[in-house]
């Protein structure tokens, strides 16, 4: 169902660490006013820019995903996906195994 697909997509995006891509940008944000002795107030003042950056990233990802989905569904057709689908799980497995072998050799 649509609900199951949404839950599965959310779990896969969370499990592979997509949110960690934002960490360098969020780590570089400074708390307004410099060093604070009141840590909860400092965390609260840093929350708004971090939430804005996260929201902007989420909106950009949803928009780009929607555009690609509409183009593929309306213009290219779903039959194209059935004929030329490449299972990325095999690519990830090969990459992980290659990294493991390289780590053992070195």
PDB file of N, CA and C in Angstrom:
ATOM      1  N   UNK A   1       0.844  -1.197   0.000  1.00  0.00           N
ATOM      2  CA  UNK A   1       0.000   0.000   0.000  1.00  0.00           C
ATOM      3  C   UNK A   1       0.882   1.250   0.000  1.00  0.00           C
ATOM      4  N   UNK A   2       0.260   2.396  -0.201  1.00  0.00           N
ATOM      5  CA  UNK A   2       0.992   3.662  -0.192  1.00  0.00           C
ATOM      6  C   UNK A   2       1.604   3.936   1.178  1.00  0.00           C
ATOM      7  N   UNK A   3       0.882   3.603   2.218  1.00  0.00           N
ATOM      8  CA  UNK A   3       1.391   3.819   3.579  1.00  0.00           C
ATOM      9  C   UNK A   3       2.625   2.968   3.834  1.00  0.00           C
ATOM     10  N   UNK A   4       2.577   1.707   3.419  1.00  0.00           N
ATOM     11  CA  UNK A   4       3.727   0.814   3.593  1.00  0.00           C
ATOM     12  C   UNK A   4       4.938   1.317   2.815  1.00  0.00           C
ATOM     13  N   UNK A   5       4.695   1.819   1.616  1.00  0.00           N
ATOM     14  CA  UNK A   5       5.788   2.355   0.815  1.00  0.00           C
ATOM     15  C   UNK A   5       6.413   3.578   1.480  1.00  0.00           C
ATOM     16  N   UNK A   6       5.581   4.447   2.026  1.00  0.00           N
ATOM     17  CA  UNK A   6       6.099   5.639   2.703  1.00  0.00           C
ATOM     18  C   UNK A   6       6.901   5.258   3.944  1.00  0.00           C
ATOM     19  N   UNK A   7       6.406   4.314   4.729  1.00  0.00           N
ATOM     20  CA  UNK A   7       7.124   3.876   5.932  1.00  0.00           C
ATOM     21  C   UNK A   7       8.447   3.223   5.540  1.00  0.00           C
ATOM     22  N   UNK A   8       8.424   2.369   4.519  1.00  0.00           N
ATOM     23  CA  UNK A   8       9.652   1.710   4.078  1.00  0.00           C
ATOM     24  C   UNK A   8      10.667   2.733   3.564  1.00  0.00           C
ATOM     25  N   UNK A   9      10.221   3.698   2.791  1.00  0.00           N
ATOM     26  CA  UNK A   9      11.122   4.724   2.280  1.00  0.00           C
ATOM     27  C   UNK A   9      11.734   5.527   3.418  1.00  0.00           C
ATOM     28  N   UNK A  10      10.913   5.869   4.414  1.00  0.00           N
ATOM     29  CA  UNK A  10      11.418   6.610   5.569  1.00  0.00           C
ATOM     30  C   UNK A  10      12.471   5.794   6.316  1.00  0.00           C
ATOM     31  N   UNK A  11      12.205   4.529   6.538  1.00  0.00           N
ATOM     32  CA  UNK A  11      13.157   3.675   7.248  1.00  0.00           C
ATOM     33  C   UNK A  11      14.467   3.534   6.486  1.00  0.00           C
ATOM     34  N   UNK A  12      14.392   3.364   5.179  1.00  0.00           N
ATOM     35  CA  UNK A  12      15.613   3.211   4.392  1.00  0.00           C
ATOM     36  C   UNK A  12      16.419   4.514   4.360  1.00  0.00           C
ATOM     37  N   UNK A  13      15.749   5.635   4.253  1.00  0.00           N
ATOM     38  CA  UNK A  13      16.454   6.918   4.251  1.00  0.00           C
ATOM     39  C   UNK A  13      17.110   7.168   5.608  1.00  0.00           C
ATOM     40  N   UNK A  14      16.439   6.777   6.669  1.00  0.00           N
ATOM     41  CA  UNK A  14      16.988   6.958   8.010  1.00  0.00           C
ATOM     42  C   UNK A  14      18.137   5.991   8.257  1.00  0.00           C
ATOM     43  N   UNK A  15      17.970   4.761   7.818  1.00  0.00           N
ATOM     44  CA  UNK A  15      18.970   3.729   8.097  1.00  0.00           C
ATOM     45  C   UNK A  15      20.287   3.986   7.381  1.00  0.00           C
ATOM     46  N   UNK A  16      20.263   4.554   6.207  1.00  0.00           N
ATOM     47  CA  UNK A  16      21.523   4.724   5.493  1.00  0.00           C
ATOM     48  C   UNK A  16      22.197   6.051   5.802  1.00  0.00           C
ATOM     49  N   UNK A  17      21.620   6.848   6.675  1.00  0.00           N
ATOM     50  CA  UNK A  17      22.304   8.028   7.173  1.00  0.00           C
ATOM     51  C   UNK A  17      22.201   9.254   6.290  1.00  0.00           C
ATOM     52  N   UNK A  18      21.116   9.400   5.562  1.00  0.00           N
ATOM     53  CA  UNK A  18      20.974  10.556   4.678  1.00  0.00           C
ATOM     54  C   UNK A  18      21.026  11.865   5.459  1.00  0.00           C
ATOM     55  N   UNK A  19      20.517  11.865   6.663  1.00  0.00           N
ATOM     56  CA  UNK A  19      20.541  13.078   7.468  1.00  0.00           C
ATOM     57  C   UNK A  19      21.942  13.504   7.865  1.00  0.00           C
ATOM     58  N   UNK A  20      22.884  12.575   7.855  1.00  0.00           N
ATOM     59  CA  UNK A  20      24.258  12.909   8.221  1.00  0.00           C
ATOM     60  C   UNK A  20      24.924  13.811   7.193  1.00  0.00           C
ATOM     61  N   UNK A  21      24.354  13.895   5.975  1.00  0.00           N
ATOM     62  CA  UNK A  21      24.918  14.791   4.962  1.00  0.00           C
ATOM     63  C   UNK A  21      24.806  16.246   5.412  1.00  0.00           C
ATOM     64  N   UNK A  22      23.844  16.537   6.274  1.00  0.00           N
ATOM     65  CA  UNK A  22      23.664  17.902   6.760  1.00  0.00           C
ATOM     66  C   UNK A  22      24.605  18.247   7.900  1.00  0.00           C
ATOM     67  N   UNK A  23      25.237  17.258   8.491  1.00  0.00           N
ATOM     68  CA  UNK A  23      26.058  17.494   9.670  1.00  0.00           C
ATOM     69  C   UNK A  23      27.163  18.528   9.462  1.00  0.00           C
ATOM     70  N   UNK A  24      27.926  18.510   8.364  1.00  0.00           N
ATOM     71  CA  UNK A  24      28.956  19.546   8.209  1.00  0.00           C
ATOM     72  C   UNK A  24      28.378  20.959   8.164  1.00  0.00           C
ATOM     73  N   UNK A  25      27.259  21.129   7.504  1.00  0.00           N
ATOM     74  CA  UNK A  25      26.659  22.466   7.428  1.00  0.00           C
ATOM     75  C   UNK A  25      26.126  22.896   8.789  1.00  0.00           C
ATOM     76  N   UNK A  26      25.479  21.982   9.495  1.00  0.00           N
ATOM     77  CA  UNK A  26      24.910  22.328  10.799  1.00  0.00           C
ATOM     78  C   UNK A  26      25.999  22.502  11.853  1.00  0.00           C
ATOM     79  N   UNK A  27      27.094  21.767  11.747  1.00  0.00           N
ATOM     80  CA  UNK A  27      28.173  21.882  12.726  1.00  0.00           C
ATOM     81  C   UNK A  27      28.877  23.227  12.618  1.00  0.00           C
ATOM     82  N   UNK A  28      28.862  23.815  11.429  1.00  0.00           N
ATOM     83  CA  UNK A  28      29.524  25.100  11.234  1.00  0.00           C
ATOM     84  C   UNK A  28      28.727  26.285  11.728  1.00  0.00           C
ATOM     85  N   UNK A  29      27.468  26.085  12.113  1.00  0.00           N
ATOM     86  CA  UNK A  29      26.643  27.191  12.594  1.00  0.00           C
ATOM     87  C   UNK A  29      27.094  27.609  13.983  1.00  0.00           C
ATOM     88  N   UNK A  30      27.180  28.882  14.188  1.00  0.00           N
ATOM     89  CA  UNK A  30      27.594  29.412  15.485  1.00  0.00           C
ATOM     90  C   UNK A  30      26.370  29.883  16.263  1.00  0.00           C
ATOM     91  N   UNK A  31      26.472  29.740  17.550  1.00  0.00           N
ATOM     92  CA  UNK A  31      25.404  30.224  18.424  1.00  0.00           C
ATOM     93  C   UNK A  31      25.516  31.740  18.501  1.00  0.00           C
ATOM     94  N   UNK A  32      24.407  32.421  18.347  1.00  0.00           N
ATOM     95  CA  UNK A  32      24.412  33.885  18.381  1.00  0.00           C
ATOM     96  C   UNK A  32      24.870  34.378  19.741  1.00  0.00           C
ATOM     97  N   UNK A  33      25.758  35.361  19.748  1.00  0.00           N
ATOM     98  CA  UNK A  33      26.205  35.947  21.004  1.00  0.00           C
ATOM     99  C   UNK A  33      27.448  35.306  21.579  1.00  0.00           C
ATOM    100  N   UNK A  34      28.066  34.370  20.862  1.00  0.00           N
ATOM    101  CA  UNK A  34      29.321  33.789  21.339  1.00  0.00           C
ATOM    102  C   UNK A  34      29.108  32.697  22.366  1.00  0.00           C
ATOM    103  N   UNK A  35      30.025  32.614  23.325  1.00  0.00           N
ATOM    104  CA  UNK A  35      30.015  31.557  24.323  1.00  0.00           C
ATOM    105  C   UNK A  35      28.934  31.814  25.363  1.00  0.00           C
ATOM    106  N   UNK A  36      28.149  30.821  25.603  1.00  0.00           N
ATOM    107  CA  UNK A  36      27.054  30.938  26.578  1.00  0.00           C
ATOM    108  C   UNK A  36      27.346  30.028  27.761  1.00  0.00           C
ATOM    109  N   UNK A  37      27.035  30.549  28.931  1.00  0.00           N
ATOM    110  CA  UNK A  37      27.140  29.705  30.114  1.00  0.00           C
ATOM    111  C   UNK A  37      25.848  28.955  30.341  1.00  0.00           C
ATOM    112  N   UNK A  38      24.786  29.436  29.740  1.00  0.00           N
ATOM    113  CA  UNK A  38      23.494  28.794  29.852  1.00  0.00           C
ATOM    114  C   UNK A  38      23.287  27.913  28.621  1.00  0.00           C
ATOM    115  N   UNK A  39      23.649  26.640  28.727  1.00  0.00           N
ATOM    116  CA  UNK A  39      23.629  25.738  27.585  1.00  0.00           C
ATOM    117  C   UNK A  39      22.243  25.562  26.969  1.00  0.00           C
ATOM    118  N   UNK A  40      21.150  25.407  27.745  1.00  0.00           N
ATOM    119  CA  UNK A  40      19.840  25.277  27.099  1.00  0.00           C
ATOM    120  C   UNK A  40      19.466  26.495  26.253  1.00  0.00           C
ATOM    121  N   UNK A  41      19.813  27.687  26.700  1.00  0.00           N
ATOM    122  CA  UNK A  41      19.505  28.887  25.916  1.00  0.00           C
ATOM    123  C   UNK A  41      20.341  28.911  24.645  1.00  0.00           C
ATOM    124  N   UNK A  42      21.598  28.483  24.728  1.00  0.00           N
ATOM    125  CA  UNK A  42      22.455  28.437  23.550  1.00  0.00           C
ATOM    126  C   UNK A  42      21.929  27.426  22.541  1.00  0.00           C
ATOM    127  N   UNK A  43      21.493  26.276  23.033  1.00  0.00           N
ATOM    128  CA  UNK A  43      20.945  25.259  22.141  1.00  0.00           C
ATOM    129  C   UNK A  43      19.663  25.754  21.483  1.00  0.00           C
ATOM    130  N   UNK A  44      18.836  26.459  22.236  1.00  0.00           N
ATOM    131  CA  UNK A  44      17.582  26.975  21.683  1.00  0.00           C
ATOM    132  C   UNK A  44      17.837  28.024  20.611  1.00  0.00           C
ATOM    133  N   UNK A  45      18.854  28.870  20.801  1.00  0.00           N
ATOM    134  CA  UNK A  45      19.122  29.901  19.805  1.00  0.00           C
ATOM    135  C   UNK A  45      19.736  29.315  18.535  1.00  0.00           C
ATOM    136  N   UNK A  46      20.366  28.150  18.641  1.00  0.00           N
ATOM    137  CA  UNK A  46      20.933  27.495  17.462  1.00  0.00           C
ATOM    138  C   UNK A  46      19.913  26.617  16.752  1.00  0.00           C
ATOM    139  N   UNK A  47      18.774  26.380  17.383  1.00  0.00           N
ATOM    140  CA  UNK A  47      17.783  25.476  16.819  1.00  0.00           C
ATOM    141  C   UNK A  47      17.112  26.044  15.573  1.00  0.00           C
ATOM    142  N   UNK A  48      16.810  27.322  15.549  1.00  0.00           N
ATOM    143  CA  UNK A  48      16.091  27.915  14.412  1.00  0.00           C
ATOM    144  C   UNK A  48      16.885  27.820  13.108  1.00  0.00           C
ATOM    145  N   UNK A  49      18.171  28.204  13.063  1.00  0.00           N
ATOM    146  CA  UNK A  49      18.903  28.042  11.801  1.00  0.00           C
ATOM    147  C   UNK A  49      19.072  26.582  11.391  1.00  0.00           C
ATOM    148  N   UNK A  50      19.276  25.711  12.367  1.00  0.00           N
ATOM    149  CA  UNK A  50      19.420  24.290  12.047  1.00  0.00           C
ATOM    150  C   UNK A  50      18.113  23.729  11.496  1.00  0.00           C
ATOM    151  N   UNK A  51      16.994  24.122  12.083  1.00  0.00           N
ATOM    152  CA  UNK A  51      15.688  23.668  11.586  1.00  0.00           C
ATOM    153  C   UNK A  51      15.420  24.234  10.192  1.00  0.00           C
ATOM    154  N   UNK A  52      15.815  25.477   9.952  1.00  0.00           N
ATOM    155  CA  UNK A  52      15.630  26.072   8.630  1.00  0.00           C
ATOM    156  C   UNK A  52      16.474  25.345   7.584  1.00  0.00           C
ATOM    157  N   UNK A  53      17.717  25.019   7.916  1.00  0.00           N
ATOM    158  CA  UNK A  53      18.583  24.297   6.979  1.00  0.00           C
ATOM    159  C   UNK A  53      18.033  22.903   6.693  1.00  0.00           C
ATOM    160  N   UNK A  54      17.570  22.237   7.732  1.00  0.00           N
ATOM    161  CA  UNK A  54      16.994  20.910   7.557  1.00  0.00           C
ATOM    162  C   UNK A  54      15.721  20.975   6.723  1.00  0.00           C
ATOM    163  N   UNK A  55      14.879  21.960   6.985  1.00  0.00           N
ATOM    164  CA  UNK A  55      13.645  22.123   6.219  1.00  0.00           C
ATOM    165  C   UNK A  55      13.914  22.428   4.756  1.00  0.00           C
ATOM    166  N   UNK A  56      14.894  23.284   4.493  1.00  0.00           N
ATOM    167  CA  UNK A  56      15.250  23.608   3.112  1.00  0.00           C
ATOM    168  C   UNK A  56      15.787  22.374   2.388  1.00  0.00           C
ATOM    169  N   UNK A  57      16.624  21.609   3.056  1.00  0.00           N
ATOM    170  CA  UNK A  57      17.154  20.379   2.465  1.00  0.00           C
ATOM    171  C   UNK A  57      16.031  19.397   2.160  1.00  0.00           C
ATOM    172  N   UNK A  58      15.117  19.231   3.097  1.00  0.00           N
ATOM    173  CA  UNK A  58      13.999  18.317   2.900  1.00  0.00           C
ATOM    174  C   UNK A  58      13.125  18.763   1.738  1.00  0.00           C
ATOM    175  N   UNK A  59      12.818  20.058   1.675  1.00  0.00           N
ATOM    176  CA  UNK A  59      11.984  20.573   0.583  1.00  0.00           C
ATOM    177  C   UNK A  59      12.663  20.375  -0.773  1.00  0.00           C
ATOM    178  N   UNK A  60      13.975  20.612  -0.844  1.00  0.00           N
ATOM    179  CA  UNK A  60      14.692  20.419  -2.101  1.00  0.00           C
ATOM    180  C   UNK A  60      14.684  18.953  -2.522  1.00  0.00           C
ATOM    181  N   UNK A  61      14.861  18.054  -1.582  1.00  0.00           N
ATOM    182  CA  UNK A  61      14.863  16.633  -1.911  1.00  0.00           C
ATOM    183  C   UNK A  61      13.483  16.161  -2.350  1.00  0.00           C
ATOM    184  N   UNK A  62      12.431  16.614  -1.683  1.00  0.00           N
ATOM    185  CA  UNK A  62      11.068  16.227  -2.062  1.00  0.00           C
ATOM    186  C   UNK A  62      10.733  16.779  -3.443  1.00  0.00           C
ATOM    187  N   UNK A  63      11.104  18.032  -3.708  1.00  0.00           N
ATOM    188  CA  UNK A  63      10.826  18.637  -5.004  1.00  0.00           C
ATOM    189  C   UNK A  63      11.565  17.912  -6.130  1.00  0.00           C
ATOM    190  N   UNK A  64      12.838  17.627  -5.941  1.00  0.00           N
ATOM    191  CA  UNK A  64      13.589  16.942  -6.997  1.00  0.00           C
ATOM    192  C   UNK A  64      13.074  15.519  -7.204  1.00  0.00           C
ATOM    193  N   UNK A  65      12.701  14.840  -6.138  1.00  0.00           N
ATOM    194  CA  UNK A  65      12.139  13.502  -6.270  1.00  0.00           C
ATOM    195  C   UNK A  65      10.811  13.539  -7.010  1.00  0.00           C
ATOM    196  N   UNK A  66       9.977  14.524  -6.701  1.00  0.00           N
ATOM    197  CA  UNK A  66       8.683  14.648  -7.376  1.00  0.00           C
ATOM    198  C   UNK A  66       8.859  14.938  -8.860  1.00  0.00           C
ATOM    199  N   UNK A  67       9.799  15.795  -9.202  1.00  0.00           N
ATOM    200  CA  UNK A  67      10.035  16.120 -10.610  1.00  0.00           C
ATOM    201  C   UNK A  67      10.491  14.880 -11.378  1.00  0.00           C
ATOM    202  N   UNK A  68      11.432  14.145 -10.817  1.00  0.00           N
ATOM    203  CA  UNK A  68      11.913  12.932 -11.479  1.00  0.00           C
ATOM    204  C   UNK A  68      10.786  11.915 -11.601  1.00  0.00           C
ATOM    205  N   UNK A  69       9.979  11.754 -10.564  1.00  0.00           N
ATOM    206  CA  UNK A  69       8.877  10.791 -10.600  1.00  0.00           C
ATOM    207  C   UNK A  69       7.852  11.160 -11.668  1.00  0.00           C
ATOM    208  N   UNK A  70       7.505  12.433 -11.775  1.00  0.00           N
ATOM    209  CA  UNK A  70       6.530  12.864 -12.778  1.00  0.00           C
ATOM    210  C   UNK A  70       7.085  12.676 -14.190  1.00  0.00           C
ATOM    211  N   UNK A  71       8.332  13.041 -14.389  1.00  0.00           N
ATOM    212  CA  UNK A  71       8.935  12.882 -15.722  1.00  0.00           C
ATOM    213  C   UNK A  71       8.978  11.414 -16.116  1.00  0.00           C
ATOM    214  N   UNK A  72       9.421  10.557 -15.205  1.00  0.00           N
ATOM    215  CA  UNK A  72       9.502   9.134 -15.527  1.00  0.00           C
ATOM    216  C   UNK A  72       8.116   8.561 -15.760  1.00  0.00           C
ATOM    217  N   UNK A  73       7.147   8.901 -14.921  1.00  0.00           N
ATOM    218  CA  UNK A  73       5.817   8.317 -15.037  1.00  0.00           C
ATOM    219  C   UNK A  73       5.084   8.822 -16.275  1.00  0.00           C
ATOM    220  N   UNK A  74       5.135  10.138 -16.534  1.00  0.00           N
ATOM    221  CA  UNK A  74       4.371  10.716 -17.639  1.00  0.00           C
ATOM    222  C   UNK A  74       5.091  10.646 -18.980  1.00  0.00           C
ATOM    223  N   UNK A  75       6.375  10.882 -19.012  1.00  0.00           N
ATOM    224  CA  UNK A  75       7.095  10.998 -20.278  1.00  0.00           C
ATOM    225  C   UNK A  75       7.779   9.690 -20.685  1.00  0.00           C
ATOM    226  N   UNK A  76       8.532   9.128 -19.791  1.00  0.00           N
ATOM    227  CA  UNK A  76       9.328   7.949 -20.131  1.00  0.00           C
ATOM    228  C   UNK A  76       8.481   6.685 -20.073  1.00  0.00           C
ATOM    229  N   UNK A  77       7.687   6.567 -19.042  1.00  0.00           N
ATOM    230  CA  UNK A  77       6.834   5.390 -18.877  1.00  0.00           C
ATOM    231  C   UNK A  77       7.423   4.392 -17.914  1.00  0.00           C
ATOM    232  N   UNK A  78       6.548   3.692 -17.249  1.00  0.00           N
ATOM    233  CA  UNK A  78       6.965   2.726 -16.241  1.00  0.00           C
ATOM    234  C   UNK A  78       7.591   1.493 -16.898  1.00  0.00           C
ATOM    235  N   UNK A  79       7.215   1.209 -18.135  1.00  0.00           N
ATOM    236  CA  UNK A  79       7.793   0.049 -18.828  1.00  0.00           C
ATOM    237  C   UNK A  79       9.307   0.189 -18.977  1.00  0.00           C
ATOM    238  N   UNK A  80       9.778   1.410 -19.132  1.00  0.00           N
ATOM    239  CA  UNK A  80      11.226   1.653 -19.204  1.00  0.00           C
ATOM    240  C   UNK A  80      11.917   1.165 -17.940  1.00  0.00           C
ATOM    241  N   UNK A  81      11.308   1.424 -16.794  1.00  0.00           N
ATOM    242  CA  UNK A  81      11.899   0.984 -15.529  1.00  0.00           C
ATOM    243  C   UNK A  81      11.921  -0.534 -15.427  1.00  0.00           C
ATOM    244  N   UNK A  82      10.883  -1.176 -15.928  1.00  0.00           N
ATOM    245  CA  UNK A  82      10.839  -2.641 -15.863  1.00  0.00           C
ATOM    246  C   UNK A  82      11.927  -3.277 -16.732  1.00  0.00           C
ATOM    247  N   UNK A  83      12.229  -2.646 -17.874  1.00  0.00           N
ATOM    248  CA  UNK A  83      13.236  -3.199 -18.779  1.00  0.00           C
ATOM    249  C   UNK A  83      14.658  -2.909 -18.328  1.00  0.00           C
ATOM    250  N   UNK A  84      14.898  -1.742 -17.762  1.00  0.00           N
ATOM    251  CA  UNK A  84      16.282  -1.328 -17.522  1.00  0.00           C
ATOM    252  C   UNK A  84      16.610  -1.104 -16.050  1.00  0.00           C
ATOM    253  N   UNK A  85      15.861  -1.675 -15.154  1.00  0.00           N
ATOM    254  CA  UNK A  85      16.123  -1.469 -13.739  1.00  0.00           C
ATOM    255  C   UNK A  85      17.417  -2.161 -13.336  1.00  0.00           C
ATOM    256  N   UNK A  86      18.256  -1.433 -12.626  1.00  0.00           N
ATOM    257  CA  UNK A  86      19.497  -1.995 -12.094  1.00  0.00           C
ATOM    258  C   UNK A  86      19.372  -2.036 -10.585  1.00  0.00           C
ATOM    259  N   UNK A  87      19.533  -3.201 -10.005  1.00  0.00           N
ATOM    260  CA  UNK A  87      19.387  -3.366  -8.572  1.00  0.00           C
ATOM    261  C   UNK A  87      20.629  -2.821  -7.867  1.00  0.00           C
ATOM    262  N   UNK A  88      20.482  -1.687  -7.206  1.00  0.00           N
ATOM    263  CA  UNK A  88      21.619  -1.056  -6.538  1.00  0.00           C
ATOM    264  C   UNK A  88      22.080  -1.821  -5.303  1.00  0.00           C
ATOM    265  N   UNK A  89      21.256  -2.742  -4.818  1.00  0.00           N
ATOM    266  CA  UNK A  89      21.685  -3.553  -3.675  1.00  0.00           C
ATOM    267  C   UNK A  89      22.932  -4.366  -4.030  1.00  0.00           C
ATOM    268  N   UNK A  90      22.988  -4.868  -5.253  1.00  0.00           N
ATOM    269  CA  UNK A  90      24.164  -5.631  -5.676  1.00  0.00           C
ATOM    270  C   UNK A  90      25.396  -4.736  -5.739  1.00  0.00           C
ATOM    271  N   UNK A  91      25.221  -3.509  -6.217  1.00  0.00           N
ATOM    272  CA  UNK A  91      26.338  -2.573  -6.276  1.00  0.00           C
ATOM    273  C   UNK A  91      26.842  -2.223  -4.872  1.00  0.00           C
ATOM    274  N   UNK A  92      25.914  -1.963  -3.947  1.00  0.00           N
ATOM    275  CA  UNK A  92      26.301  -1.671  -2.560  1.00  0.00           C
ATOM    276  C   UNK A  92      27.008  -2.869  -1.932  1.00  0.00           C
ATOM    277  N   UNK A  93      26.483  -4.070  -2.159  1.00  0.00           N
ATOM    278  CA  UNK A  93      27.107  -5.272  -1.594  1.00  0.00           C
ATOM    279  C   UNK A  93      28.522  -5.450  -2.133  1.00  0.00           C
ATOM    280  N   UNK A  94      28.697  -5.246  -3.429  1.00  0.00           N
ATOM    281  CA  UNK A  94      30.032  -5.369  -4.020  1.00  0.00           C
ATOM    282  C   UNK A  94      30.978  -4.310  -3.460  1.00  0.00           C
ATOM    283  N   UNK A  95      30.485  -3.092  -3.292  1.00  0.00           N
ATOM    284  CA  UNK A  95      31.316  -2.033  -2.720  1.00  0.00           C
ATOM    285  C   UNK A  95      31.724  -2.326  -1.290  1.00  0.00           C
ATOM    286  N   UNK A  96      30.786  -2.817  -0.497  1.00  0.00           N
ATOM    287  CA  UNK A  96      31.101  -3.148   0.892  1.00  0.00           C
ATOM    288  C   UNK A  96      32.080  -4.320   0.981  1.00  0.00           C
ATOM    289  N   UNK A  97      31.871  -5.321   0.145  1.00  0.00           N
ATOM    290  CA  UNK A  97      32.807  -6.448   0.145  1.00  0.00           C
ATOM    291  C   UNK A  97      34.190  -6.013  -0.320  1.00  0.00           C
ATOM    292  N   UNK A  98      34.243  -5.162  -1.339  1.00  0.00           N
ATOM    293  CA  UNK A  98      35.537  -4.648  -1.803  1.00  0.00           C
ATOM    294  C   UNK A  98      36.259  -3.850  -0.723  1.00  0.00           C
ATOM    295  N   UNK A  99      35.511  -3.028   0.002  1.00  0.00           N
ATOM    296  CA  UNK A  99      36.110  -2.254   1.091  1.00  0.00           C
ATOM    297  C   UNK A  99      36.602  -3.170   2.215  1.00  0.00           C
ATOM    298  N   UNK A 100      35.830  -4.209   2.503  1.00  0.00           N
ATOM    299  CA  UNK A 100      36.244  -5.159   3.543  1.00  0.00           C
ATOM    300  C   UNK A 100      37.514  -5.897   3.135  1.00  0.00           C
ATOM    301  N   UNK A 101      37.591  -6.339   1.889  1.00  0.00           N
ATOM    302  CA  UNK A 101      38.791  -7.019   1.426  1.00  0.00           C
ATOM    303  C   UNK A 101      39.994  -6.074   1.451  1.00  0.00           C
ATOM    304  N   UNK A 102      39.793  -4.855   1.006  1.00  0.00           N
ATOM    305  CA  UNK A 102      40.868  -3.860   1.038  1.00  0.00           C
ATOM    306  C   UNK A 102      41.343  -3.592   2.463  1.00  0.00           C
ATOM    307  N   UNK A 103      40.401  -3.518   3.396  1.00  0.00           N
ATOM    308  CA  UNK A 103      40.750  -3.302   4.798  1.00  0.00           C
ATOM    309  C   UNK A 103      41.545  -4.479   5.355  1.00  0.00           C
ATOM    310  N   UNK A 104      41.167  -5.706   4.986  1.00  0.00           N
ATOM    311  CA  UNK A 104      41.892  -6.874   5.468  1.00  0.00           C
ATOM    312  C   UNK A 104      43.301  -6.951   4.860  1.00  0.00           C
ATOM    313  N   UNK A 105      43.426  -6.557   3.603  1.00  0.00           N
ATOM    314  CA  UNK A 105      44.727  -6.623   2.934  1.00  0.00           C
ATOM    315  C   UNK A 105      45.678  -5.578   3.506  1.00  0.00           C
ATOM    316  N   UNK A 106      45.158  -4.371   3.744  1.00  0.00           N
ATOM    317  CA  UNK A 106      46.006  -3.307   4.256  1.00  0.00           C
ATOM    318  C   UNK A 106      46.221  -3.488   5.740  1.00  0.00           C
TER     319      UNK A 106
END
